[in-house]
Amino acid sequence: MSFLLSLSCGIIPFANHDHAKRVLFQFQKHYQQAIGYSTTNPSIRVDTLTHNLFYPQKPLFKTVLSDSLGTPKHSIGQTSHAKHEYYNGQCAIVAVNVHLGYNQEDSLVMNRASLERGMFRSEHVRSYKAEVFNKESFGKKDKAEDNTVFGKIQSKIGHVDKLDEDGFPYVGASLQSGDIVIGKHAESGSDYSMKLKNGEKGSVQIVLSANDGGKNFATVSLRQVRSPSLGDKFSSMHGQKGVLGFLESQENFPFTIQGIVPDVVINPHAFPSRQTPGQLLEAALGKGIALGGSLKYATPFSTPSVEDITNQLHRCGFSRWGNERVYNGRTGEMVESLVFMGPTFYQKLVHMSEDKVKFRNIGPVHPLTRQPVADRKRFDGVKVGEMERDCIIAHGPTANLYERLYTLCDASHMHVCRKCNNMASVIQRSVPRGPKIRGPYCRFCESVEDVVKVNVPYGAKLICQELFSMGIAIEFESELC
Amino acid sequence: MEGASYQRFPKVKIRELKDDYAKFELRETDASMANALRRVMIAEVPTIAIDLVEIEVNSSVLNDEFIAHRLGLIPLTSERAMSMRFSRDCDACDGDGQCEFCSVEFHLRAKCIGDQTLDVTSKDLYSSDHTVVPVDFSDSGAGYENPEDQRGITIVKLRKGQELRLRAIARKGIGKDHAKWSPAATVTFMYEPEIHINEEMMETLSLEEKTSVVESSPTKVFALNPQTHQVEVVDPEAYTYDDEVLKKVEAMGKPGLIEVYAKEDSFIFTVESTGAVKASQLVINAIEVLKQKLDAVRLLEDTVEADDQFGELGAHMRGG
Ligand SMILES: [Zn+2]
Ligand SMILES: [Zn+2]
C-alpha cells in the first residue's frame, strides 16, 4: 500500500495517521525546502545557491520505501558496504511543552548547547559567474576599446583589496557586501566589475576559470557557515513548521531523571487543530528504537499499532505513553505534570532570517513620490500599509503614526494663501525697482501677503498639483500656529 | 547579621566512583543547593578547549569552519584549568597563544600518501604542553575490542593526495560561553523516593492482580516474593516518578494501595564527565566555583558600593 505513495511521501512515518492536508504540505513544500547534502561532487560544484547540512542523520524509523533508497550492498575487498541515502534532517529530542512563552504560535525553543555542538549547522555556497570574449580567438577584428578582460583595477563601485592581479579573489578570502567578487574592465578603462549585493558575504571556496567557444568564463563561489539563529524555519516530517523563537541554555531546560534535556521544545497547541498524531507516534516509536527496541518500521498504512509501540516503551523501562517526569532546570523542583518527549526527525528549511532581515535609516526614495522604494536589493523599507496604519490608530500612539507616515516617509511643505485658500507656488518674479526674487506668490491675489507655509506629505502635495493641472483647484483652510 | 539563619550542613555519601562517572547522595539540603551544584557543573566549571584555529593547508572534503568546529569539541585534559587565566583577563600577553598562563598551542600535520583512506584523529594533535592533551579513552576501560577504535576522535578522513596542516590555540573557558567548554556529559539528580505499600489492602488482591501491579512499573521497583506471595519494594531508586503504578492502582479501584513520596531533602546525583576532568574532580571544582561566586556576593555586601550597585536591595542584603 505504501508503494502508492511518492518517494518523498513514502518516507513520512505514520503518514496514514496524519491529516491529508498536512502530508501534502510536508512533501510538496517542506521536503524540497529542507537542507540536506549534495551527494555528487560536493566540493567542486558551482550551483548558483546550495545549502549543505553539516551532520545529516538517518531517521531512527524505517519505512519499506526508505529501505529501497541508497546503493545496495556490494563488496570492496573484504568489507562489504551498503551506502545509505543522505537524509535532509536530524533526529532531535523534542519535548512537547511550553517554555516561558517563547514557543507561542508555532515558534520553537532550541537548546543552545546542542546547536553549539553542531546540530542543524549548515554551509551555504553562492556562485558568481562572469564571462568575457576571448581576444586571441577573435583576432583583432574587434574594436580594441570594447574588449573586456578580467583584471584588477581601482574600482569606484567597491573594494578590491581582496582581489589578486587577475581580478579574482584568493581562496579563503573573506568578502563582505560591497566588495568586488570578480574584477572585470574594458581596455578603455571602464569598469564592469561584479559586486556583492547587499547582505551577501562569505569566504571564497572555489575559483574556476575556463575558456570555451571564444569566451572566457570565471566562477567564484562564496561559502558561509550558519548555525541556527532566531527566526530560522524548521519543520518535522508532518507539516509542522515553526520558526526559532528562543535559544535557551542547556542548564535551564527541564531534565529527566537520566539527565536528558530536550533539543527542541514545541508547543502542545500545534497538535489539536492540525491533526498530526503521526508526529507523536513517530516520537514514541523513535524512543523505543533508540532504546534498542525491535519494532523499527513506520511504513504508511502498515504502521505498528499504538499498543505495540506503548508495549515496546514499557519493556525498555519507560512510561508507556512517552511521558517523562522532569525537574525544573531553574529551580531543581519536580515539575507537577509529565512531559512528552521523544526523538523526532526535524528538518532545517532554507528560509533563514539572515537572508530576510530588513533595516534602513536613510536610503533611496522614489523620484516621483519621494517615498522610500520597495526594491529588495536597494535597502528597501518595510511598508506601513493601511492595515498597519489602522492598527497604530487603534492603539493610539499618534506621535509614532506621525513619525512613520510623515517625518520618516516623505515630509515636505507647500504654501497656501490664506486670503483665497489656494495653493501658492514658488515662482520667480520681478519686483519693480529691484532684482528678481524667488519665493511663494499667490497668483490669484497677486500678492505675498497672507501666504503661509504648511507641512504636508509630498504625496499629498503631488496629488493637489496633479488635480490642479486638470483644472480642479483644491481650497485649503488653514489656521496659524 | 540579623534575621533567621537558614544554614544547613549537607552530607555527601559517595556510592560509586570511576574516572568518568560518579554517583553520590546529597542529604540534608534543599533543592536549590542541589540544583545550583548541577548548574555549575554544566555551565561554569572551566575547562580548556581549542578556540582559535589557523589553517595553513586544507584540501580535505570538509571546509575550514567545519574542521575548526570539530577541533573545538575535542575534550582536552583540563586539570590545569582551575589555575589558568582566562585569555581576556590575562595581562601577561596579548592573546597570541604564546602565553603559558592562558593558552596552549597545538599543531596538526597530516597528509595521505597511500591508497588507504587516512583518518586524522585527535591523536594527531601535538600539544606544546604535556598536561593539556586530547583525552585518551583507550585506557578508561570503555571496552574497545577493535584496536582501530582506539585511535582517538576522528577529525576528518583524507584520501590520497589530500592534506591538512594547521595551528590551533586552546584557551580556558566555561560552558556558559560555549558548550565545548562544558566538562559535563550528564549531570542529573533525583529526589530519593519513599514508597509505602498498604499491606492490608494488598492482602485483598489476588495473585494475578498483584502481578499486574508489579508489572505496571516499567522499571523494576517492585517484585513478588515467590514464597510469601507478597509485593515487595526491591529497588525504590529505580522508580522514575512516572506515576505508572499509581495510575494502575487507581484503575484497579484501590487508590492508596501504593503511595510514593519524594524526600524533599535528599538527592541522588549522577555525574558523567566528558573526560576533560575526572568526575570526582568535577564535583569538587563545582563546589569551588560556587564558593567563589558566593564570596563575590559577600564582598559586595560588605562594601558601600553595594548600595550603589543594588540601591535599596544592597541595604536590604545587609539586614537593613
Ligand atoms: Zn490668494
Ligand atoms: Zn596570557
PDB file of N, CA and C in Angstrom, chain B residues 54-120:
ATOM      1  N   GLU B  54      44.217  28.325  13.042  1.00  0.00           N
ATOM      2  CA  GLU B  54      44.793  28.933  11.833  1.00  0.00           C
ATOM      3  C   GLU B  54      45.089  27.814  10.867  1.00  0.00           C
ATOM      4  N   ILE B  55      44.405  27.827   9.736  1.00  0.00           N
ATOM      5  CA  ILE B  55      44.581  26.725   8.799  1.00  0.00           C
ATOM      6  C   ILE B  55      45.585  27.121   7.726  1.00  0.00           C
ATOM      7  N   GLU B  56      46.625  26.302   7.589  1.00  0.00           N
ATOM      8  CA  GLU B  56      47.637  26.569   6.565  1.00  0.00           C
ATOM      9  C   GLU B  56      47.231  25.917   5.256  1.00  0.00           C
ATOM     10  N   VAL B  57      46.982  24.632   5.321  1.00  0.00           N
ATOM     11  CA  VAL B  57      46.563  23.893   4.135  1.00  0.00           C
ATOM     12  C   VAL B  57      45.362  23.053   4.511  1.00  0.00           C
ATOM     13  N   ASN B  58      44.358  23.075   3.673  1.00  0.00           N
ATOM     14  CA  ASN B  58      43.211  22.200   3.887  1.00  0.00           C
ATOM     15  C   ASN B  58      42.656  21.803   2.544  1.00  0.00           C
ATOM     16  N   SER B  59      43.022  20.603   2.104  1.00  0.00           N
ATOM     17  CA  SER B  59      42.457  20.112   0.843  1.00  0.00           C
ATOM     18  C   SER B  59      41.520  18.950   1.115  1.00  0.00           C
ATOM     19  N   SER B  60      41.046  18.843   2.358  1.00  0.00           N
ATOM     20  CA  SER B  60      40.123  17.765   2.697  1.00  0.00           C
ATOM     21  C   SER B  60      38.723  18.095   2.183  1.00  0.00           C
ATOM     22  N   VAL B  61      37.814  17.150   2.373  1.00  0.00           N
ATOM     23  CA  VAL B  61      36.454  17.380   1.883  1.00  0.00           C
ATOM     24  C   VAL B  61      35.680  18.336   2.791  1.00  0.00           C
ATOM     25  N   LEU B  62      36.124  18.504   3.994  1.00  0.00           N
ATOM     26  CA  LEU B  62      35.409  19.388   4.916  1.00  0.00           C
ATOM     27  C   LEU B  62      35.992  20.796   4.831  1.00  0.00           C
ATOM     28  N   ASN B  63      35.150  21.786   4.968  1.00  0.00           N
ATOM     29  CA  ASN B  63      35.652  23.154   4.877  1.00  0.00           C
ATOM     30  C   ASN B  63      36.309  23.597   6.181  1.00  0.00           C
ATOM     31  N   ASP B  64      36.984  24.730   6.131  1.00  0.00           N
ATOM     32  CA  ASP B  64      37.789  25.192   7.263  1.00  0.00           C
ATOM     33  C   ASP B  64      36.968  25.332   8.541  1.00  0.00           C
ATOM     34  N   GLU B  65      35.788  25.940   8.411  1.00  0.00           N
ATOM     35  CA  GLU B  65      34.955  26.160   9.586  1.00  0.00           C
ATOM     36  C   GLU B  65      34.530  24.835  10.216  1.00  0.00           C
ATOM     37  N   PHE B  66      34.239  23.881   9.356  1.00  0.00           N
ATOM     38  CA  PHE B  66      33.818  22.556   9.800  1.00  0.00           C
ATOM     39  C   PHE B  66      34.915  21.939  10.663  1.00  0.00           C
ATOM     40  N   ILE B  67      36.142  21.979  10.169  1.00  0.00           N
ATOM     41  CA  ILE B  67      37.253  21.375  10.898  1.00  0.00           C
ATOM     42  C   ILE B  67      37.503  22.127  12.200  1.00  0.00           C
ATOM     43  N   ALA B  68      37.444  23.457  12.123  1.00  0.00           N
ATOM     44  CA  ALA B  68      37.663  24.262  13.334  1.00  0.00           C
ATOM     45  C   ALA B  68      36.619  23.920  14.390  1.00  0.00           C
ATOM     46  N   HIS B  69      35.388  23.744  13.959  1.00  0.00           N
ATOM     47  CA  HIS B  69      34.310  23.406  14.893  1.00  0.00           C
ATOM     48  C   HIS B  69      34.550  22.041  15.525  1.00  0.00           C
ATOM     49  N   ARG B  70      34.960  21.091  14.699  1.00  0.00           N
ATOM     50  CA  ARG B  70      35.212  19.747  15.225  1.00  0.00           C
ATOM     51  C   ARG B  70      36.377  19.755  16.205  1.00  0.00           C
ATOM     52  N   LEU B  71      37.404  20.543  15.883  1.00  0.00           N
ATOM     53  CA  LEU B  71      38.556  20.627  16.789  1.00  0.00           C
ATOM     54  C   LEU B  71      38.130  21.181  18.147  1.00  0.00           C
ATOM     55  N   GLY B  72      37.263  22.184  18.096  1.00  0.00           N
ATOM     56  CA  GLY B  72      36.819  22.813  19.339  1.00  0.00           C
ATOM     57  C   GLY B  72      36.123  21.843  20.263  1.00  0.00           C
ATOM     58  N   LEU B  73      35.435  20.861  19.679  1.00  0.00           N
ATOM     59  CA  LEU B  73      34.633  19.953  20.504  1.00  0.00           C
ATOM     60  C   LEU B  73      35.451  18.803  21.089  1.00  0.00           C
ATOM     61  N   ILE B  74      36.731  18.698  20.729  1.00  0.00           N
ATOM     62  CA  ILE B  74      37.556  17.615  21.284  1.00  0.00           C
ATOM     63  C   ILE B  74      37.876  17.933  22.744  1.00  0.00           C
ATOM     64  N   PRO B  75      37.527  17.042  23.666  1.00  0.00           N
ATOM     65  CA  PRO B  75      37.854  17.331  25.065  1.00  0.00           C
ATOM     66  C   PRO B  75      39.356  17.238  25.312  1.00  0.00           C
ATOM     67  N   LEU B  76      39.889  18.206  26.013  1.00  0.00           N
ATOM     68  CA  LEU B  76      41.308  18.215  26.357  1.00  0.00           C
ATOM     69  C   LEU B  76      41.438  18.037  27.867  1.00  0.00           C
ATOM     70  N   THR B  77      42.460  17.373  28.304  1.00  0.00           N
ATOM     71  CA  THR B  77      42.638  17.181  29.745  1.00  0.00           C
ATOM     72  C   THR B  77      42.854  18.549  30.399  1.00  0.00           C
ATOM     73  N   SER B  78      41.997  18.846  31.364  1.00  0.00           N
ATOM     74  CA  SER B  78      41.938  20.224  31.876  1.00  0.00           C
ATOM     75  C   SER B  78      42.157  20.310  33.373  1.00  0.00           C
ATOM     76  N   GLU B  79      43.018  19.457  33.931  1.00  0.00           N
ATOM     77  CA  GLU B  79      43.286  19.563  35.370  1.00  0.00           C
ATOM     78  C   GLU B  79      43.836  20.954  35.702  1.00  0.00           C
ATOM     79  N   ARG B  80      44.553  21.522  34.750  1.00  0.00           N
ATOM     80  CA  ARG B  80      45.184  22.828  34.982  1.00  0.00           C
ATOM     81  C   ARG B  80      44.199  23.985  34.898  1.00  0.00           C
ATOM     82  N   ALA B  81      43.008  23.726  34.357  1.00  0.00           N
ATOM     83  CA  ALA B  81      42.104  24.832  34.009  1.00  0.00           C
ATOM     84  C   ALA B  81      41.768  25.727  35.189  1.00  0.00           C
ATOM     85  N   MET B  82      41.590  25.130  36.380  1.00  0.00           N
ATOM     86  CA  MET B  82      41.196  25.946  37.531  1.00  0.00           C
ATOM     87  C   MET B  82      42.254  26.998  37.863  1.00  0.00           C
ATOM     88  N   SER B  83      43.533  26.677  37.638  1.00  0.00           N
ATOM     89  CA  SER B  83      44.579  27.631  37.990  1.00  0.00           C
ATOM     90  C   SER B  83      44.997  28.502  36.808  1.00  0.00           C
ATOM     91  N   MET B  84      44.440  28.219  35.646  1.00  0.00           N
ATOM     92  CA  MET B  84      44.799  29.037  34.483  1.00  0.00           C
ATOM     93  C   MET B  84      44.021  30.342  34.470  1.00  0.00           C
ATOM     94  N   ARG B  85      44.449  31.246  33.603  1.00  0.00           N
ATOM     95  CA  ARG B  85      43.742  32.525  33.482  1.00  0.00           C
ATOM     96  C   ARG B  85      42.861  32.503  32.250  1.00  0.00           C
ATOM     97  N   PHE B  86      41.800  33.274  32.317  1.00  0.00           N
ATOM     98  CA  PHE B  86      41.008  33.492  31.108  1.00  0.00           C
ATOM     99  C   PHE B  86      41.833  34.377  30.183  1.00  0.00           C
ATOM    100  N   SER B  87      41.768  34.092  28.919  1.00  0.00           N
ATOM    101  CA  SER B  87      42.590  34.846  27.971  1.00  0.00           C
ATOM    102  C   SER B  87      42.260  36.339  28.015  1.00  0.00           C
ATOM    103  N   ARG B  88      40.986  36.652  28.261  1.00  0.00           N
ATOM    104  CA  ARG B  88      40.585  38.055  28.252  1.00  0.00           C
ATOM    105  C   ARG B  88      41.069  38.800  29.495  1.00  0.00           C
ATOM    106  N   ASP B  89      41.340  38.047  30.584  1.00  0.00           N
ATOM    107  CA  ASP B  89      41.820  38.691  31.806  1.00  0.00           C
ATOM    108  C   ASP B  89      43.333  38.664  31.919  1.00  0.00           C
ATOM    109  N   CYS B  90      43.997  38.036  30.971  1.00  0.00           N
ATOM    110  CA  CYS B  90      45.433  37.829  31.103  1.00  0.00           C
ATOM    111  C   CYS B  90      46.164  39.098  30.693  1.00  0.00           C
ATOM    112  N   ASP B  91      47.013  39.604  31.627  1.00  0.00           N
ATOM    113  CA  ASP B  91      47.749  40.802  31.238  1.00  0.00           C
ATOM    114  C   ASP B  91      49.192  40.472  30.863  1.00  0.00           C
ATOM    115  N   ALA B  92      49.525  39.171  30.891  1.00  0.00           N
ATOM    116  CA  ALA B  92      50.887  38.802  30.528  1.00  0.00           C
ATOM    117  C   ALA B  92      51.055  38.663  29.018  1.00  0.00           C
ATOM    118  N   CYS B  93      49.957  38.753  28.288  1.00  0.00           N
ATOM    119  CA  CYS B  93      50.076  38.530  26.853  1.00  0.00           C
ATOM    120  C   CYS B  93      49.001  39.311  26.113  1.00  0.00           C
ATOM    121  N   ASP B  94      49.087  39.250  24.804  1.00  0.00           N
ATOM    122  CA  ASP B  94      48.044  39.893  24.012  1.00  0.00           C
ATOM    123  C   ASP B  94      47.203  38.855  23.289  1.00  0.00           C
ATOM    124  N   GLY B  95      47.129  37.674  23.871  1.00  0.00           N
ATOM    125  CA  GLY B  95      46.250  36.650  23.325  1.00  0.00           C
ATOM    126  C   GLY B  95      46.731  36.031  22.032  1.00  0.00           C
ATOM    127  N   ASP B  96      48.064  35.987  21.836  1.00  0.00           N
ATOM    128  CA  ASP B  96      48.569  35.424  20.593  1.00  0.00           C
ATOM    129  C   ASP B  96      48.871  33.941  20.729  1.00  0.00           C
ATOM    130  N   GLY B  97      48.573  33.361  21.903  1.00  0.00           N
ATOM    131  CA  GLY B  97      48.754  31.935  22.061  1.00  0.00           C
ATOM    132  C   GLY B  97      50.139  31.525  22.509  1.00  0.00           C
ATOM    133  N   GLN B  98      51.019  32.464  22.722  1.00  0.00           N
ATOM    134  CA  GLN B  98      52.370  32.113  23.150  1.00  0.00           C
ATOM    135  C   GLN B  98      52.502  32.193  24.669  1.00  0.00           C
ATOM    136  N   CYS B  99      51.384  32.436  25.342  1.00  0.00           N
ATOM    137  CA  CYS B  99      51.456  32.739  26.762  1.00  0.00           C
ATOM    138  C   CYS B  99      51.181  31.489  27.583  1.00  0.00           C
ATOM    139  N   GLU B 100      52.032  31.227  28.581  1.00  0.00           N
ATOM    140  CA  GLU B 100      51.879  29.998  29.349  1.00  0.00           C
ATOM    141  C   GLU B 100      50.727  30.076  30.350  1.00  0.00           C
ATOM    142  N   PHE B 101      50.279  31.289  30.666  1.00  0.00           N
ATOM    143  CA  PHE B 101      49.239  31.433  31.686  1.00  0.00           C
ATOM    144  C   PHE B 101      47.843  31.176  31.137  1.00  0.00           C
ATOM    145  N   CYS B 102      47.661  31.429  29.884  1.00  0.00           N
ATOM    146  CA  CYS B 102      46.288  31.379  29.391  1.00  0.00           C
ATOM    147  C   CYS B 102      46.078  30.545  28.142  1.00  0.00           C
ATOM    148  N   SER B 103      47.110  30.083  27.487  1.00  0.00           N
ATOM    149  CA  SER B 103      46.821  29.336  26.262  1.00  0.00           C
ATOM    150  C   SER B 103      47.800  28.197  26.023  1.00  0.00           C
ATOM    151  N   VAL B 104      47.377  27.263  25.226  1.00  0.00           N
ATOM    152  CA  VAL B 104      48.188  26.110  24.854  1.00  0.00           C
ATOM    153  C   VAL B 104      48.125  25.997  23.337  1.00  0.00           C
ATOM    154  N   GLU B 105      49.271  25.763  22.740  1.00  0.00           N
ATOM    155  CA  GLU B 105      49.308  25.706  21.283  1.00  0.00           C
ATOM    156  C   GLU B 105      49.300  24.244  20.812  1.00  0.00           C
ATOM    157  N   PHE B 106      48.607  24.024  19.713  1.00  0.00           N
ATOM    158  CA  PHE B 106      48.562  22.684  19.122  1.00  0.00           C
ATOM    159  C   PHE B 106      48.964  22.765  17.658  1.00  0.00           C
ATOM    160  N   HIS B 107      49.561  21.695  17.175  1.00  0.00           N
ATOM    161  CA  HIS B 107      49.882  21.615  15.750  1.00  0.00           C
ATOM    162  C   HIS B 107      49.328  20.331  15.187  1.00  0.00           C
ATOM    163  N   LEU B 108      48.912  20.402  13.953  1.00  0.00           N
ATOM    164  CA  LEU B 108      48.440  19.198  13.286  1.00  0.00           C
ATOM    165  C   LEU B 108      48.963  19.200  11.860  1.00  0.00           C
ATOM    166  N   ARG B 109      49.606  18.116  11.484  1.00  0.00           N
ATOM    167  CA  ARG B 109      50.081  17.959  10.109  1.00  0.00           C
ATOM    168  C   ARG B 109      49.719  16.559   9.668  1.00  0.00           C
ATOM    169  N   ALA B 110      48.951  16.458   8.611  1.00  0.00           N
ATOM    170  CA  ALA B 110      48.610  15.137   8.117  1.00  0.00           C
ATOM    171  C   ALA B 110      48.463  15.206   6.614  1.00  0.00           C
ATOM    172  N   LYS B 111      49.010  14.186   5.960  1.00  0.00           N
ATOM    173  CA  LYS B 111      48.848  14.097   4.506  1.00  0.00           C
ATOM    174  C   LYS B 111      48.691  12.631   4.163  1.00  0.00           C
ATOM    175  N   CYS B 112      47.754  12.366   3.295  1.00  0.00           N
ATOM    176  CA  CYS B 112      47.538  10.981   2.903  1.00  0.00           C
ATOM    177  C   CYS B 112      48.365  10.687   1.668  1.00  0.00           C
ATOM    178  N   ILE B 113      49.257   9.695   1.772  1.00  0.00           N
ATOM    179  CA  ILE B 113      50.096   9.353   0.621  1.00  0.00           C
ATOM    180  C   ILE B 113      49.671   8.010   0.035  1.00  0.00           C
ATOM    181  N   GLY B 114      49.222   7.119   0.918  1.00  0.00           N
ATOM    182  CA  GLY B 114      48.871   5.784   0.438  1.00  0.00           C
ATOM    183  C   GLY B 114      47.492   5.740  -0.205  1.00  0.00           C
ATOM    184  N   ASP B 115      47.112   4.548  -0.646  1.00  0.00           N
ATOM    185  CA  ASP B 115      45.804   4.381  -1.272  1.00  0.00           C
ATOM    186  C   ASP B 115      44.699   4.256  -0.236  1.00  0.00           C
ATOM    187  N   GLN B 116      45.107   3.863   0.962  1.00  0.00           N
ATOM    188  CA  GLN B 116      44.122   3.692   2.032  1.00  0.00           C
ATOM    189  C   GLN B 116      43.676   5.054   2.558  1.00  0.00           C
ATOM    190  N   THR B 117      42.396   5.162   2.901  1.00  0.00           N
ATOM    191  CA  THR B 117      41.902   6.406   3.490  1.00  0.00           C
ATOM    192  C   THR B 117      42.571   6.646   4.840  1.00  0.00           C
ATOM    193  N   LEU B 118      43.032   7.852   5.029  1.00  0.00           N
ATOM    194  CA  LEU B 118      43.717   8.178   6.280  1.00  0.00           C
ATOM    195  C   LEU B 118      42.760   8.882   7.224  1.00  0.00           C
ATOM    196  N   ASP B 119      42.637   8.353   8.428  1.00  0.00           N
ATOM    197  CA  ASP B 119      41.811   9.012   9.434  1.00  0.00           C
ATOM    198  C   ASP B 119      42.682   9.973  10.237  1.00  0.00           C
ATOM    199  N   VAL B 120      42.349  11.235  10.198  1.00  0.00           N
ATOM    200  CA  VAL B 120      43.046  12.200  11.055  1.00  0.00           C
ATOM    201  C   VAL B 120      42.271  12.251  12.362  1.00  0.00           C
TER     202      VAL B 120
END
